[in-house]
Amino acid sequence: MAGTPGELGAAGGRRGDGVGGSAPGGSGAPGVGAPGTDGTSSGSGGRDGAVADPQPAAPVVEGEPGGHPQRTQQPLLFASGLDVVYEPAGAPVVHAVRGVDLSIDPGEMVGLVGESGCGKSTLGYALTRLLRPPARITAGRVVFDGRDVTALDQGRLRTMRHRGFAVVLQSGMNALNPVRTIDGHFADVLRTHRRVRGAAARQVAEELLGHVELAPTVLDRFPHELSGGMRQRVVIALALALQPKLVVFDEPTTALDVLVQRAVMDTIARLQAEVGFSALVISHDLGLVLGTADRAWVMYAGRIVERRESAALAGAPLHPYSAALLACHGDPTADNVQLGGIPGSPPDLSVPPQGCSFAPRCWMKEPVCRNDPPERVIGTGTVACHLAPRKLVVPRALEATVLASTAGGMGVGQNSTDGTATYDGRAALSAGPGPGASDGPALSPGAAAAPDGAAWAVRRRRSLERVEPEALVLQDVVKQFRTARRTGGRAGGRADGAWPGVGRARSSTVRAVDGVSLSLEPGHAVGLVGASGSGKTTLGRMMAGMDRPSSGTIRLGGLRVETMRSRDLPRYWQRVQMVFQDPYAGLNPVHTVGYAIGRALRNHQRLRDDRLRSELHRLLEVVGLTPSGQFSAKLPHQLSGGQRQRVVIARALAAKPQVLVADEPVSMLDVSLRAGILRLLDELRRDTGVSLLYITHDLLSARLVTDHLLVLQKGRVVESGPTASVLRSPSHSYTKQLIEAIPVVA
Amino acid sequence: MWRTGRKLVGTLWADRKARAGASILALFVLVAVLAPVLSPYSPTATSFARSAPASWSHPLGTTGSGQDALSQLLFGTRVSLLVGFGAGLAATSLAMLVGVVAGYVRGPLEVVLGFLTNLFLVIPGVPLMIVLAAYLPSRGVGTVLVVVSVTGWAWGARVLRAQTTTLASREFVAAARMAGEGTWRIVWHEIVPNMVSLLAASFFAASTAAVLAEAALEFLGLGNPATISWGTMLFWAENSNALLTGQWALLVAPGLCIALLASAMSLVNFGIDAIGNPKLRER
């Protein structure tokens, strides 16, 4: 399952973009009249809706849309004027894809990037005709290999799917039948569509598994015996079994662990180069796409707003949205790390757009943006922005810099400032206050540098009148889980004197957390990083008093979690609160925001009536949900993900806690909203002196909001120290692996 | 709770099947309430010709003991609805209590309640009903109601228990605990409001079963034969060989009513299914 790190570098610059000619917009309309290079394309007659003119209709004056201005090849797939709508019963019609033109050449890899709800998956489904009601293609056409896919009936479409294109879905690894071996999955496909069976089929299957770096023995295993990454590789191998010309990968690695993610992406890139199929990689992760694809399309509100060669996009984005997405990535090991954020949230696609759909969130909009932006050709790419080739300066939400005096644990300074960062040079400009927090008023910019004892003493007074802040101290904390496993009474059972054939219950224990000691000082922020299964969430839950350690002590002043009775735990929760990972599951759908926060205020602070109401409004304002009166009456489903997470944070603050345990608080949010939440957490720590345990797999955010870092592997702390030092000079191999797994942008 | 309830009714009304079911149900309720007004005679009056065929004065004919069949049918609606809704409510309440507690608490109580539920699930319902009805000292609508409730709660409890277990593992329940909420408050204010559609479905399913069970018990003569209900109408019609004398209306009319009422409740349940499973809503 080891990846092939050497191949990834090759993938990026593997293919030069323009196949011939260098003049932008040159070579006229190359596709027209050019005979198909192979017999199958466009020569198959008009019966299947073959299209004579593969050139998309040009809606714009300047140059051709649909990607390459200079193409000499016949595209493998192209779409023109594609419109997709969702028409659910009893709900407004959502226009998910609007007039998209695109083309994919044989053997090229294209990335499609955008935040949730931008229509990227819908587009991917539309291209492969996988859309199901209530979604429907209302206009435009999709031509694959010379045939209009939108006009095919189900029978022809089926053949087309088998021989033409394959799809690998995010949940694809759960698509394997749990009661059949991997061999069975391959045998089905090969027998039905390639008429290969028996030993020959097995040989083909072994070969396919070899492509995805899996051993032949995997064939005899059941899906549940494989890890998530291995299953996803099996699915990829299955997709390749019929030698497709185009493979659509829809979020192929999103459900996987960080380390596995990288390895699977490497495999995809290598395979694509070797086998030579065309690939469309759909992802919300710009870093991932830029690291592997030749070209990248950025999608926003149902339109492709920018299409460029990956390297060009990474170097100098043309659309403000691409620039903002790019600003959410960074190298956590750099001297100066910044994180950009976009205020507001994506538009409601059931309302027809007025002019540029990004304008409401754009920090450089001008009156001209009220008109629909044309798609302009710039260099070898296109961009749909009125202001196009203009230097883009993204407002910055969070920043961390290494100070000159790197002494001890406190040498890392963190600044949360309103400012701007440019793309070229990465020098911080002071161009006035940008919109920092994602949806709300900016709090007072924390101007504190390194947190030292004296500074904290001052801040403490503001919020913690009740109890003197104390450190949360963990000593040799162990958490064991017992898994009852029934072992078959075959050979071993007989030897033990047990009855043959009768299973014996043998419990095996798993140490999720294995002897962790740490001390979270008041006002400090400690990061807990590690891959999934490293025990970081279990540790966080124990620190939040939701689980009891199997052994060891967790102490906060006089309170000892491991010996507390359940009914005394609320006393602990007055001082330690948790911010949950999933803002969609963390709020009860039937209760208003006011109820959720109000109950916590009532229970923990014993507030009633007017005082409760005023404190509720104060909290909502602290987390940036204004006007607070309006928000307190809202139900969770009326809020965006970012707003929900702010409510979750406000509820945690209602207890006036000394410690906040935040378990991946931004991993479920879109990248553009992450900066706002991280900034809020950072400011809370600075303004109220609450200490923060930040659990994450994302090293960049850890760098931005923590000053101390613990790296967890298999339940043990393998490395710890000041965040910047750990990231910049990691000593443990596991830490190095985690750092290497970050997609490199630019 | 009120808000989700209102939303429930709205979604229900949007569903064609549910609307049809609710309309039929409303009609039955109206008939039950207005039975004294609508009935041409007293249902217990025995002053008419016995076993008379259908005529203008007796559209459904008269029974073997000289009662007006139409009046009996109209008054019979009351018993069916009373037992249906009453037993539905009782069974659902019992199911909620057992199911939610078994789903939320850990320890011996969970095991005991789980065992009890499974026990009632495996005992065949109709024989148990017959045994219970036969041995209970008093016979009447109340007895039938108790018997039907006791035999009808287990399936609902099973479903609600499963739902409670999933809801209890959701993050908002953990968050409520951390917000200082007590167990009772979490169960009634965090978990139960999220099961409204399931409770409603459970209620209508139990009611449907109760309507059928009530008719069955009385048809078998295990109820009080003096009660005026669809079940006893069938009982007496059978006893007086109504089919042999050509009085098929005496059997068909109450039979149709029972079927119609049960169908109406099932139709309402289709709509509730759509609420619980939004995928069904798209069709």
CSV table of C-alpha atoms in Angstrom, one decimal, chain A residues 544 546 573 577-578 580 582 585-586 588-591 595 599 603-604 635 651, chain B residues 3-4 170-172 174-175 177-181 185 189-190 193-194 281-282:
chain,number,residue,atom,x,y,z
A,544,ALA,CA,-13.8,17.0,28.1
A,546,MET,CA,-17.2,12.5,28.2
A,573,TRP,CA,-18.5,21.0,32.5
A,577,GLN,CA,-16.5,22.6,27.4
A,578,MET,CA,-16.3,21.0,24.0
A,580,PHE,CA,-17.9,19.4,18.3
A,582,ASP,CA,-19.9,18.2,13.0
A,585,ALA,CA,-25.0,16.9,14.2
A,586,GLY,CA,-24.1,19.2,17.2
A,588,ASN,CA,-30.7,19.6,17.8
A,589,PRO,CA,-32.8,20.3,14.7
A,590,VAL,CA,-36.0,20.9,16.7
A,591,HIS,CA,-34.6,23.7,19.0
A,595,TYR,CA,-33.0,27.6,23.3
A,599,ARG,CA,-30.4,26.1,28.4
A,603,ASN,CA,-27.9,25.3,33.9
A,604,HIS,CA,-24.4,26.5,34.3
A,635,LEU,CA,-33.6,26.9,13.8
A,651,ARG,CA,-23.1,27.3,23.6
B,3,ARG,CA,-43.6,23.6,15.6
B,4,THR,CA,-42.6,20.1,14.4
B,170,ARG,CA,-25.7,12.0,18.1
B,171,GLU,CA,-23.5,14.9,19.1
B,172,PHE,CA,-26.4,17.1,20.1
B,174,ALA,CA,-23.6,14.8,24.1
B,175,ALA,CA,-23.8,18.6,23.8
B,177,ARG,CA,-25.2,16.7,28.6
B,178,MET,CA,-22.3,19.1,28.6
B,179,ALA,CA,-24.8,22.0,28.8
B,180,GLY,CA,-25.9,20.5,32.1
B,181,GLU,CA,-29.2,19.0,31.1
B,185,ARG,CA,-34.8,16.6,30.2
B,189,HIS,CA,-36.7,17.6,25.1
B,190,GLU,CA,-33.9,16.4,22.9
B,193,PRO,CA,-39.2,15.6,19.7
B,194,ASN,CA,-37.0,14.1,17.0
B,281,ARG,CA,-41.3,12.5,-1.2
B,282,GLU,CA,-39.8,13.0,-4.7
